[in-house]
Tab-separated table of C-alpha atoms in Angstrom:
chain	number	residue	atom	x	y	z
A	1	UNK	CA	81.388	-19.805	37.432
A	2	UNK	CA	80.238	-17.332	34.486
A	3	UNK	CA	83.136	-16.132	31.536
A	4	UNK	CA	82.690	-12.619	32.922
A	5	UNK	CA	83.695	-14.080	36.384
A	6	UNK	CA	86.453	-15.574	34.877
A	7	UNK	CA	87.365	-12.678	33.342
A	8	UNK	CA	86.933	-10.369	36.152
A	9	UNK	CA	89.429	-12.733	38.186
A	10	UNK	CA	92.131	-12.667	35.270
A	11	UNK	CA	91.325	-15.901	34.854
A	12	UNK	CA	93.131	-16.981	31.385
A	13	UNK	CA	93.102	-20.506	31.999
A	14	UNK	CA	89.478	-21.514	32.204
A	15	UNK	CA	88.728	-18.799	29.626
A	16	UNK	CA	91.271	-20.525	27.042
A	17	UNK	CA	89.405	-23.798	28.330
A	18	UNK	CA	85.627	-22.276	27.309
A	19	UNK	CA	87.291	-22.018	23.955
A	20	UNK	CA	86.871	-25.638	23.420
A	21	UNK	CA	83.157	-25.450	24.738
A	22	UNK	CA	80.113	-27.241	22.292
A	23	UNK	CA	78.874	-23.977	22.082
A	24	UNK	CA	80.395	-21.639	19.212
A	25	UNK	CA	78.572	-18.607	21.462
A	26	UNK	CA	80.508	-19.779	24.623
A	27	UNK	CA	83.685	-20.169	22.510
A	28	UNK	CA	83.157	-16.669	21.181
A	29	UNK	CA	82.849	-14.829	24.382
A	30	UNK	CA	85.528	-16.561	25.893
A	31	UNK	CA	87.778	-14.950	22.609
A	32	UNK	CA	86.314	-12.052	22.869
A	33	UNK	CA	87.157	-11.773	27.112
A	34	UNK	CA	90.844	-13.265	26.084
A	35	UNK	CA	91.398	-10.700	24.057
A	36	UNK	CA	90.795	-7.799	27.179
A	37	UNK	CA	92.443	-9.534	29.621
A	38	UNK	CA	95.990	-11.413	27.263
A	39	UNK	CA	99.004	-10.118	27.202
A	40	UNK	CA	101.323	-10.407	24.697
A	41	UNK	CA	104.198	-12.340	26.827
A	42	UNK	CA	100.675	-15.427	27.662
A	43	UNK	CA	102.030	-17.722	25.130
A	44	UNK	CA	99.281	-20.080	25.846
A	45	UNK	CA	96.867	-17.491	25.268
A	46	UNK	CA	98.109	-16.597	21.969
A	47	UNK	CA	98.319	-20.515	21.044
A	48	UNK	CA	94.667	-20.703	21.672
A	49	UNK	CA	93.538	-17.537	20.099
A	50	UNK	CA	95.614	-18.613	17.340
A	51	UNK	CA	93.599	-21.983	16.373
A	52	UNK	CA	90.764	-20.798	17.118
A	53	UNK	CA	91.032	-18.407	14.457
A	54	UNK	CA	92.459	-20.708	11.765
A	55	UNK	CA	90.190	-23.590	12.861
A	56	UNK	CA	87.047	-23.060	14.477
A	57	UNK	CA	84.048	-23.914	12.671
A	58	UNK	CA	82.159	-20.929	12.842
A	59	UNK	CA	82.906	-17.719	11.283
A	60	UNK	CA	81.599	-15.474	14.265
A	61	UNK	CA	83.920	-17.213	16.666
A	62	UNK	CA	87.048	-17.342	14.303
A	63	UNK	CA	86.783	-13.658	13.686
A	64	UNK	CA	86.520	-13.107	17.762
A	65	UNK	CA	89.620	-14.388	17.903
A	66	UNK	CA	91.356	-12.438	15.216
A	67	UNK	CA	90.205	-9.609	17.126
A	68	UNK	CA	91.325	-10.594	20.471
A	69	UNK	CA	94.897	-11.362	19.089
A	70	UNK	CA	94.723	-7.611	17.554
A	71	UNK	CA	93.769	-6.233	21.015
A	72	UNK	CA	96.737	-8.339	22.771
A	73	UNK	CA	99.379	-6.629	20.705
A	74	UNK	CA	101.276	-6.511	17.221
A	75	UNK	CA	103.167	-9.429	18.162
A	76	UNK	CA	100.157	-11.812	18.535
A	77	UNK	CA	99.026	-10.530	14.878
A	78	UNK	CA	101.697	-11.251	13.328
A	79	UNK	CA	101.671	-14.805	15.071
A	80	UNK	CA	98.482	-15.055	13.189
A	81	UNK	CA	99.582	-14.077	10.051
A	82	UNK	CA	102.515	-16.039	9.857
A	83	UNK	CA	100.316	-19.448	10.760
A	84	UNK	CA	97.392	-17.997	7.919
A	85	UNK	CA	100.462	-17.504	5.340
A	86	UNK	CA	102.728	-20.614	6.109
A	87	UNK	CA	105.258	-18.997	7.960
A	88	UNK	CA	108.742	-18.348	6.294
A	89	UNK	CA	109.668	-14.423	6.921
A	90	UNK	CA	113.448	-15.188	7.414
A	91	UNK	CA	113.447	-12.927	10.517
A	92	UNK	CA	112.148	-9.611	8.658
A	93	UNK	CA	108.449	-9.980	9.539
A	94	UNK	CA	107.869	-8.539	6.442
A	95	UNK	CA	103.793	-8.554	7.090
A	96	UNK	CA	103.778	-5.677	9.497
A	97	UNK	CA	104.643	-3.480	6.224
A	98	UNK	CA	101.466	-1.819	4.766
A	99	UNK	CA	102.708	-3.164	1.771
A	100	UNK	CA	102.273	-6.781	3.167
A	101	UNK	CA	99.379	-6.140	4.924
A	102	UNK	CA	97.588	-4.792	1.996
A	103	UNK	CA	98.454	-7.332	-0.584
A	104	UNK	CA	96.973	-9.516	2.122
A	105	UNK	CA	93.909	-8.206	1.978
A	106	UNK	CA	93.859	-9.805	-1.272
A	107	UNK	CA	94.218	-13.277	0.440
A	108	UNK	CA	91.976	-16.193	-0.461
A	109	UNK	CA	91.170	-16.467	3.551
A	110	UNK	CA	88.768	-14.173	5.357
A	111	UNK	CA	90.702	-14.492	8.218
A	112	UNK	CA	94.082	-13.310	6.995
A	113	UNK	CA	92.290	-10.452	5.078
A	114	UNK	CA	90.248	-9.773	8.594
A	115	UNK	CA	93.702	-9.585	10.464
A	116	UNK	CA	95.740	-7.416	7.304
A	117	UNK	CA	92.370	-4.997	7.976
A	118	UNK	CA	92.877	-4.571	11.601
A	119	UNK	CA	96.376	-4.444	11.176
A	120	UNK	CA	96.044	-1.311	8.864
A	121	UNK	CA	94.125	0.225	10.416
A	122	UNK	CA	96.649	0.181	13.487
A	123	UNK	CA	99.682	1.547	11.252
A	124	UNK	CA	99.967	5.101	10.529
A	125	UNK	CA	100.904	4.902	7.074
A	126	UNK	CA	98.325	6.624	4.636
A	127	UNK	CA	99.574	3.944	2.169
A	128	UNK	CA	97.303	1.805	3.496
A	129	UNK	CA	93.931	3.592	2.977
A	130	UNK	CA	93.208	3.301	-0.447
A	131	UNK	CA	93.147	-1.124	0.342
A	132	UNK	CA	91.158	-0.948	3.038
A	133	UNK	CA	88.435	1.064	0.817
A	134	UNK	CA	88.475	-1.319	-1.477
A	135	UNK	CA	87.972	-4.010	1.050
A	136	UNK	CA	84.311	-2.199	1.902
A	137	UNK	CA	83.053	-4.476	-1.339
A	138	UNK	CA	84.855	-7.672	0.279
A	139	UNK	CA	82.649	-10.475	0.130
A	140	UNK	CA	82.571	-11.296	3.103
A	141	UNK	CA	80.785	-9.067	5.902
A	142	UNK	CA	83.638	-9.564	8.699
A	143	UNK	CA	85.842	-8.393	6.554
A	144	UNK	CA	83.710	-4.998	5.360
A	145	UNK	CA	83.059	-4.549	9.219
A	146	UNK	CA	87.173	-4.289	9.962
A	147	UNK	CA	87.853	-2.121	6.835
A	148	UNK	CA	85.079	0.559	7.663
A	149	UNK	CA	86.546	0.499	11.177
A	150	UNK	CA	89.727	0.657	10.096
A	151	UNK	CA	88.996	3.797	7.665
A	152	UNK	CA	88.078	5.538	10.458
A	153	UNK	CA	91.606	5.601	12.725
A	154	UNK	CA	92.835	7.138	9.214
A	155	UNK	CA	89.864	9.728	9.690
A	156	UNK	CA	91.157	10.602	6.335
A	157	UNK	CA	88.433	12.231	3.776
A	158	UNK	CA	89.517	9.858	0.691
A	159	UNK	CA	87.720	7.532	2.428
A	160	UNK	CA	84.322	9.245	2.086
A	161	UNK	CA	83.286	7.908	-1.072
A	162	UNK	CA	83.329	4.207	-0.282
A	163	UNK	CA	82.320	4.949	3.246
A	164	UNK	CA	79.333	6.794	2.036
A	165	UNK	CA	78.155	3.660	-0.033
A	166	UNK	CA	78.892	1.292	3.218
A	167	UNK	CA	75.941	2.830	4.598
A	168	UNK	CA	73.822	0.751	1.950
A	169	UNK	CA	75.679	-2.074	3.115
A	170	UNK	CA	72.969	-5.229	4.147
A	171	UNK	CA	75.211	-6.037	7.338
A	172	UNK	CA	74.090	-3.506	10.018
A	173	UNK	CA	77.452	-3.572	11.895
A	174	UNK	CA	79.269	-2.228	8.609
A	175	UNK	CA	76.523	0.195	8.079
A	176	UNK	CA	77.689	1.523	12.139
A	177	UNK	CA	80.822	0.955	11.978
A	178	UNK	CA	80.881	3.349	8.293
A	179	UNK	CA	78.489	5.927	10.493
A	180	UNK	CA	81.157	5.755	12.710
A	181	UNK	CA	84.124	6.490	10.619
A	182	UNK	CA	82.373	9.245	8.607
A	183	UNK	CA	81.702	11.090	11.973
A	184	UNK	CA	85.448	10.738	12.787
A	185	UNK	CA	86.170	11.965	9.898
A	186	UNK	CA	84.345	14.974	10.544
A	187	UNK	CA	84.201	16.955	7.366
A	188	UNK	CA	81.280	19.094	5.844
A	189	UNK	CA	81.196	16.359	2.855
A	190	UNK	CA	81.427	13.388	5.385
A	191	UNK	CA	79.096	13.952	7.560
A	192	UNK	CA	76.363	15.376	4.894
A	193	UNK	CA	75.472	11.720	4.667
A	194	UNK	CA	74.497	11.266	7.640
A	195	UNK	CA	71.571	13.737	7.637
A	196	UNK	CA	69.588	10.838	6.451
A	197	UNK	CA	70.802	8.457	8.965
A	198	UNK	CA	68.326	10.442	11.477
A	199	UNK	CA	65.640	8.704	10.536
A	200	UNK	CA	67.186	5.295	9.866
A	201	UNK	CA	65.535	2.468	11.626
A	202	UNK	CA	68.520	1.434	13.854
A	203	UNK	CA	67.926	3.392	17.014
A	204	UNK	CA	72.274	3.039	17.164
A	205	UNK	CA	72.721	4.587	13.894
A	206	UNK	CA	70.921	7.324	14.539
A	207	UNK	CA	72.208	8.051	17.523
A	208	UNK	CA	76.026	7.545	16.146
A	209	UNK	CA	74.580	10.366	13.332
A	210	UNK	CA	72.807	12.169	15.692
A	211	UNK	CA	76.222	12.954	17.574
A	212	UNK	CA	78.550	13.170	14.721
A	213	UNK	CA	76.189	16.086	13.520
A	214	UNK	CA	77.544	18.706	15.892
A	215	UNK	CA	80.798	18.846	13.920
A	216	UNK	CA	79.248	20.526	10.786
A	217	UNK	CA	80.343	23.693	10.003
A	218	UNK	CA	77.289	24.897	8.896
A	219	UNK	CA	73.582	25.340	10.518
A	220	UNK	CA	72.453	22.510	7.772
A	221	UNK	CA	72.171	20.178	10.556
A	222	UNK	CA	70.082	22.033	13.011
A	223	UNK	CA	66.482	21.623	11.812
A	224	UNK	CA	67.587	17.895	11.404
A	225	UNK	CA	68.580	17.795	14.568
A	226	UNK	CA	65.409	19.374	16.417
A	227	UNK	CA	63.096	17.067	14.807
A	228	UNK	CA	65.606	13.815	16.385
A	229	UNK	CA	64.632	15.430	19.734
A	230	UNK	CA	61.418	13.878	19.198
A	231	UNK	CA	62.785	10.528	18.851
A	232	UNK	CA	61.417	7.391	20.615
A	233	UNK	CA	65.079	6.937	22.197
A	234	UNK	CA	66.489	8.660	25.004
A	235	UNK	CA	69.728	8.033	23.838
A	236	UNK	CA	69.494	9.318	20.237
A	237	UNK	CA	67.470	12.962	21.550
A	238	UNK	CA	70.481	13.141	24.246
A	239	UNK	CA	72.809	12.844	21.280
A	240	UNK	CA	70.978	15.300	19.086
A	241	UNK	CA	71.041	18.029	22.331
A	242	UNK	CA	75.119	17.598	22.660
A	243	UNK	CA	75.606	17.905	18.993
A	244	UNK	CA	73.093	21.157	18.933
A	245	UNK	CA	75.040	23.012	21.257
A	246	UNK	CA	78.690	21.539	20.107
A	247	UNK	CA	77.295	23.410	16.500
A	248	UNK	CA	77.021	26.648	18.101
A	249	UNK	CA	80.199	26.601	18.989
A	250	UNK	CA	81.337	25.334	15.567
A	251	UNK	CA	79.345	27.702	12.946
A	252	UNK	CA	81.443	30.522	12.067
A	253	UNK	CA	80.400	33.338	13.656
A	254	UNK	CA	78.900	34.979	10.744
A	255	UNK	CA	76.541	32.441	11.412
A	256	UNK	CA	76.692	32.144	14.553
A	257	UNK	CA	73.519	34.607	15.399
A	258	UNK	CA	71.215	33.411	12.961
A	259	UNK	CA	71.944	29.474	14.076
A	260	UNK	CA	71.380	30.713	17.212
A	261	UNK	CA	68.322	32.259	16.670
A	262	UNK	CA	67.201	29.273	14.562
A	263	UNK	CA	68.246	26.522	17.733
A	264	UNK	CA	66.131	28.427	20.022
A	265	UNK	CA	62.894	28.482	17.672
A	266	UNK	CA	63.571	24.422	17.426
A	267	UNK	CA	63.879	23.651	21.012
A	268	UNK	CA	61.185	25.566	22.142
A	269	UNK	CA	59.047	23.816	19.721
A	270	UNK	CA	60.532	20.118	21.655
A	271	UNK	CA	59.507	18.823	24.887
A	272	UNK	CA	60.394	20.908	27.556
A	273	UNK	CA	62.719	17.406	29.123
A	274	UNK	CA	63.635	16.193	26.636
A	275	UNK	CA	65.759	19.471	26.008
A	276	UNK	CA	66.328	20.554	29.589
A	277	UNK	CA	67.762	17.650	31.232
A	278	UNK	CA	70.874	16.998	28.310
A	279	UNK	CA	71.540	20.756	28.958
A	280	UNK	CA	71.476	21.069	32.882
A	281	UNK	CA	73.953	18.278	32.083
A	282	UNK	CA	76.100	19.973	29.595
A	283	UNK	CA	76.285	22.909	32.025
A	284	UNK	CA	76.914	20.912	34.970
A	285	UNK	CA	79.308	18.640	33.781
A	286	UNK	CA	81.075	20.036	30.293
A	287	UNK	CA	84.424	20.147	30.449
A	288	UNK	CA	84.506	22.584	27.617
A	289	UNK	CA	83.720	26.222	28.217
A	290	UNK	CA	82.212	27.028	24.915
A	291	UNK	CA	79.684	24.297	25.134
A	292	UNK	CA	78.778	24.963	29.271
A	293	UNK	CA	78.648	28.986	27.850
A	294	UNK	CA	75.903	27.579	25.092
A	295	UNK	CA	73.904	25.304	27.176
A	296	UNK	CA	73.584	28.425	30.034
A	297	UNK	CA	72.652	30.859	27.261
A	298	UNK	CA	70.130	28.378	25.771
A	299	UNK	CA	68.487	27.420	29.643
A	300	UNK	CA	67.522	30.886	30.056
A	301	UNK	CA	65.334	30.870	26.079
A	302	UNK	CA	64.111	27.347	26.268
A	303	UNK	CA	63.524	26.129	29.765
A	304	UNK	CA	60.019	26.783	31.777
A	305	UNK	CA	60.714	29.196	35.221
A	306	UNK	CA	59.413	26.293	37.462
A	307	UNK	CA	61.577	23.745	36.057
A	308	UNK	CA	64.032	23.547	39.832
A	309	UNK	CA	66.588	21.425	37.859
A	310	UNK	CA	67.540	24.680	34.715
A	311	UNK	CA	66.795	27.053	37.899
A	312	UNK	CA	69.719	25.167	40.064
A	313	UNK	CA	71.935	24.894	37.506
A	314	UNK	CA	71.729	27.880	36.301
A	315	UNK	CA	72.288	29.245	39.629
A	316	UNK	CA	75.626	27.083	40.602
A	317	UNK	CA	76.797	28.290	36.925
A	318	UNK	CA	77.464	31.787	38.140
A	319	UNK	CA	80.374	30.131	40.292
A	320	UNK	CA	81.643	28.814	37.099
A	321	UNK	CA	85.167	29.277	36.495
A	322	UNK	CA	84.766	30.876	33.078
A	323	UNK	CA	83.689	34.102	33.385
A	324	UNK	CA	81.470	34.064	30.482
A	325	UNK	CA	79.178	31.297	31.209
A	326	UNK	CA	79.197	32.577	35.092
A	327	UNK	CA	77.886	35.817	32.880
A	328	UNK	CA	75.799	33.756	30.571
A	329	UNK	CA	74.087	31.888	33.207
A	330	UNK	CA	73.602	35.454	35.084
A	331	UNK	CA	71.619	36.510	32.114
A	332	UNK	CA	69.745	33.187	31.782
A	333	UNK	CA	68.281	33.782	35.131
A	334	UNK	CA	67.337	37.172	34.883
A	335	UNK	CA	65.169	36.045	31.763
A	336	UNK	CA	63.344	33.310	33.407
A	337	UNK	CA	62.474	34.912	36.209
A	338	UNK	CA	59.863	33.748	38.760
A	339	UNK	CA	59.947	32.453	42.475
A	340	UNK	CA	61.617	29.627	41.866
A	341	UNK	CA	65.018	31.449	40.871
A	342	UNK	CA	64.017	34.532	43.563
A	343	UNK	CA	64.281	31.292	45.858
A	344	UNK	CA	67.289	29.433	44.707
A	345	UNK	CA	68.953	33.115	44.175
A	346	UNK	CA	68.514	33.938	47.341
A	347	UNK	CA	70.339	30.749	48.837
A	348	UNK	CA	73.353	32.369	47.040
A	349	UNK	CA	74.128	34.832	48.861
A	350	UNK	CA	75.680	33.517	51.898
A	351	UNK	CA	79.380	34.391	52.428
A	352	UNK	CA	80.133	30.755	52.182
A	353	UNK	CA	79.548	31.011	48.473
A	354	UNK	CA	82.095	32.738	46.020
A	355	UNK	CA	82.312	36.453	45.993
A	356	UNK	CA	81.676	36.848	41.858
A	357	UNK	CA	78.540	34.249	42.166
A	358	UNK	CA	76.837	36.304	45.246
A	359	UNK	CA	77.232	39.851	43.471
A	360	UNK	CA	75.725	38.393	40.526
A	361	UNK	CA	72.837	36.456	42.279
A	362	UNK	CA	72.298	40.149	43.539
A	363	UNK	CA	72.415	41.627	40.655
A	364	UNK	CA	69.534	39.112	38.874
A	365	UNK	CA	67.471	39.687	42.002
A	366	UNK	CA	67.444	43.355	41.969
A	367	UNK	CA	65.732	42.767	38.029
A	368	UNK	CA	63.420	39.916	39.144
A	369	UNK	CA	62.612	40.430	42.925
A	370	UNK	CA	59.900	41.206	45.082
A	371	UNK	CA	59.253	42.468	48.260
A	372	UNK	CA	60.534	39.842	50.141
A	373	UNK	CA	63.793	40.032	48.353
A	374	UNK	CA	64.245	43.783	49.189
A	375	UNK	CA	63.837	42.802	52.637
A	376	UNK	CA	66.707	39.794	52.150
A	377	UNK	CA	68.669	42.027	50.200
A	378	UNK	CA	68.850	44.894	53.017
A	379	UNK	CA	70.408	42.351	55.275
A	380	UNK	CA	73.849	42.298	53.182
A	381	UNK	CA	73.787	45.997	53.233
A	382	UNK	CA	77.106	46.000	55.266
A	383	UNK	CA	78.277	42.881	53.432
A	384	UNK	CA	81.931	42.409	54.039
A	385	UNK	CA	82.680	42.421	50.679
A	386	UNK	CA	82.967	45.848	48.502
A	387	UNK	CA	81.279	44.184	45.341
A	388	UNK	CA	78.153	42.755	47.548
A	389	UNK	CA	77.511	45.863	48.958
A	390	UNK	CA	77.910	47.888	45.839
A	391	UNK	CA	75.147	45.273	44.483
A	392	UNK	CA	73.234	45.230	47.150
A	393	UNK	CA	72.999	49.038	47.038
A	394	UNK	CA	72.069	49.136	43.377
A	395	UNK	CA	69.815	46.475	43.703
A	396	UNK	CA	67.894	47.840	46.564
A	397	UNK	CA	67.774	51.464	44.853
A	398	UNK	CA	65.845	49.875	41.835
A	399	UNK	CA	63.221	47.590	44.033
A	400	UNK	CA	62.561	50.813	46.085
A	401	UNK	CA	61.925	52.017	43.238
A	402	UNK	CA	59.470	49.818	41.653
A	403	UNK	CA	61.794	47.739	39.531
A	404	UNK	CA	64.613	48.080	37.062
C-alpha cells in the first residue's frame, strides 16, 4: 500500500514505519504526510519526527521533519528544540520567546536554526523580523527557504530589501518562496521587483509575479502584464488576466480611465482565449463585485460577438446581484452585438428568469435586434410585469422605427 494510502487512511503507524525505509525519498514523504495528518497529543509521532530530524542522514529528509513537527503544533517544536539545544528550560520554555528563537537562529545546527525560522515566523512579534532577514544570507539553503517564508506571515515592508536580493538567490525554492513574500507584502516598492520576474525562466515564478502584480497601485504593471498573456503557460497568462482586472479596481481613480483605456488596447492586441476564458471566469465565479463589474465591462471591448462562452456570460451577468455589473454586463452586450447575443438574449426573457435581467435583455435587444426580435419582442407586450412591458414598448417603438 502507497504513503498517500496510508495517509489517506490516517494511518500514523506505517507512515512513522516508512521513516525508517532505505530510501531517504520514502523517508521524506512519509515526514512530510506525518506532518498533515499528527496531532500534537501522537506522542509516537512526535518521537519519530523528532529523530528523524536530529539524525537522519540526509538534509532533505531532516528538514521534512522539522517541518512536519511545525505543522503538528507549537508543542512538537519546542520538543525539537529542546532535544537540538540539550534540554534544561526549568519549566519556562524559554525558546518560544522571539528572543530565544532568534538567538537560535544563530545556532551552529541547520536544523535548530530551520525550526527558530519557522517558529518566527509563527509568532506575531515584529521583534522577530529583523533575524529572520538576516537569515536570507544563511549558508545553508533550507534555512534561506524558511526565513523568506517566514518574512512573508510578517508581510511587513522592512523586509523588502533582503527579500528583494533573495530573488538572486541560486536555490530556486528561496527565489519562490521571496516572490512569494514580496507579493504578500503587497506594497508599490515590493512588488516593483517583480516586474522582472515576468520573464524569469521558472514558469512558477512568473506566475507567483504575474498574480502578485494586480496589487500595484499604479498602471506600471499593465503593459507588463499584457505581454505575460502571451506566455507559453496557461497558468502564468491566467494569472496575468486576474491581476489585470484586480488593478482596475486598485488604481486610484484618477487613473482609473486612462488604465482602463490602456488594458483594453493590450488585450485586444492578445489572443482572443487566452483573454476571454480567465474573464468569463472572473465574471462567473468572482466573489468580489468590483472585479465581476471589470471583467463584464472588459467582455463587451475585448471579446469577438461569436465567441458563445463572453455572449453567455455576459447574458447570466444581468441577473447578477450587484446592480452595477448586472448594468455593466447590459452595456457589454449591447456593444458586441450580433446573432449570437440576439439569440442568447432572447432566451432571457421568459418569466422564469428575474424581473431586472429580462427588462434589461429587452432593453439590449431593442439597440441590437432585427426583425425577428421585433416579432419576439411583441409577444411580451402584455408582460405581467410593469418594467417588461414598459421595455418592451420602448424597444418595439425604436425597431419599428428602424433602430435606436
Amino acid at each position: 500500500m502507497s504513503l498517500y494510502q496510508h495517509a489517506r487512511d490516517g494511518n500514523a503507524e506505517r507512515l512513522r514505519d516508512a521513516l525508517g525505509s532505505d530510501s531517504a525519498a520514502v523517508r521524506r514523504r512519509a515526514a512530510e504526510f506525518l506532518g498533515e495528518i499528527g496531532e500534537e497529543g501522537d506522542q509516537p509521532t512526535v518521537d519519530g519526527l523528532l529523530r528523524a530530524a536530529t539524525t537522519d542522514d540526509d538534509p532533505e529528509v531532516r528538514g521534512a521533519a522539522v517541518d512536519a513537527l511545525d505543522a503538528i503544533g507549537e508543542a512538537a517544536l519546542e520538543q525539537l528544540l529542546e532535544e537540538l539545544t540539550g534540554g534544561g528550560n526549568d519549566g519556562e520554555a524559554e525558546w518560544v520567546t522571539a528572543r530565544k528563537f532568534a538567538r537560535a537562529l544563530e545556532a551552529d545546527r541547520p536544523e535548530l536554526r530551520m525550526a527558530a525560522a519557522n517558529a518566527l515566523g509563527r509568532l506575531d512579534d515584529a521583534s522577530g523580523l529583523q533575524p529572520l532577514v538576516g537569515a536570507l544570507d544563511d549558508e545553508d539553503e533550507r534555512v534561506r527557504l524558511r526565513a523568506a517564508q517566514a518574512c512573508g506571515t510578517f508581510a511587513d515592508a522592512r523586509a523588502v530589501p533582503g527579500l528583494r536580493d533573495a530573488l538572486g538567490d541560486e536555490d530556486p525554492r528561496v527565489r519562490r518562496a521571496a516572490a512569494n513574500a514580496l507579493g504578500t507584502i503587497g506594497t508599490d516598492q515590493a512588488l516593483s521587483p517583480l516586474l522582472e520576474l515576468l520573464d524569469d525562466g521558472d514558469e512558477s515564478i512568473r506566475r507567483i509575479a504575474a498574480g502578485a502584480l494586480g496589487k500595484a497601485s499604479n498602471p506600471e504593471p499593465v503593459e507588463p502584464l499584457a505581454r505575460a498573456l502571451g506566455d507559453e503557460s496557461p497558468v502564468v497568462r491566467n494569472a496575468a488576466v486576474y491581476s489585470v482586472i484586480e488593478l482596475l479596481s486598485n488604481v486610484p481613480t484618477q487613473q482609473s480611465h486612462a488604465v482602463r483605456d490602456q488594458v483594453v488596447s493590450e488585450l485586444k492586441q492578445a489572443d482572443d482565449a487566452t483573454v476571454v476564458e480567465p474573464l468569463v471566469e472572473i465574471l462567473t465565479d468572482g466573489q468580489q463585485s468590483r472585479q465581476r463589474r471589470n471583467a463584464a465591462w472588459i467582455l463587451g471591448r475585448v471579446a469577438d460577438p461569436d465567441t458563445s462562452t463572453a455572449v453567455e456570460a455576459l447574458a447570466d451577468a444581468l441577473a447578477d446581484d450587484d446592480p452595477q455589473t448586472a448594468q455593466f454586463a447590459a452595456t457589454s452586450l449591447k456593444s458586441l452585438g450580433g446573432p449570437v447575443v440576439e439569440d442568447r438574449l432572447l432566451d432571457k426573457l421568459g418569466p422564469e428568469h428575474p424581473e431586472d435581467a429580462r427588462a434589461k435583455a429587452v432593453f439590449v435587444l431593442g439597440q441590437i435586434g432585427g426583425q425577428e426580435t421585433l416579432n419576439r419582442l411583441e409577444e411580451y407586450a402584455d408582460d405581467d410585469s410593469q418594467a417588461v412591458r414598459k421595455r418592451v414598448f420602448s424597444a418595439v417603438s425604436k425597431l419599428r422605427a428602424g433602430g435606436p
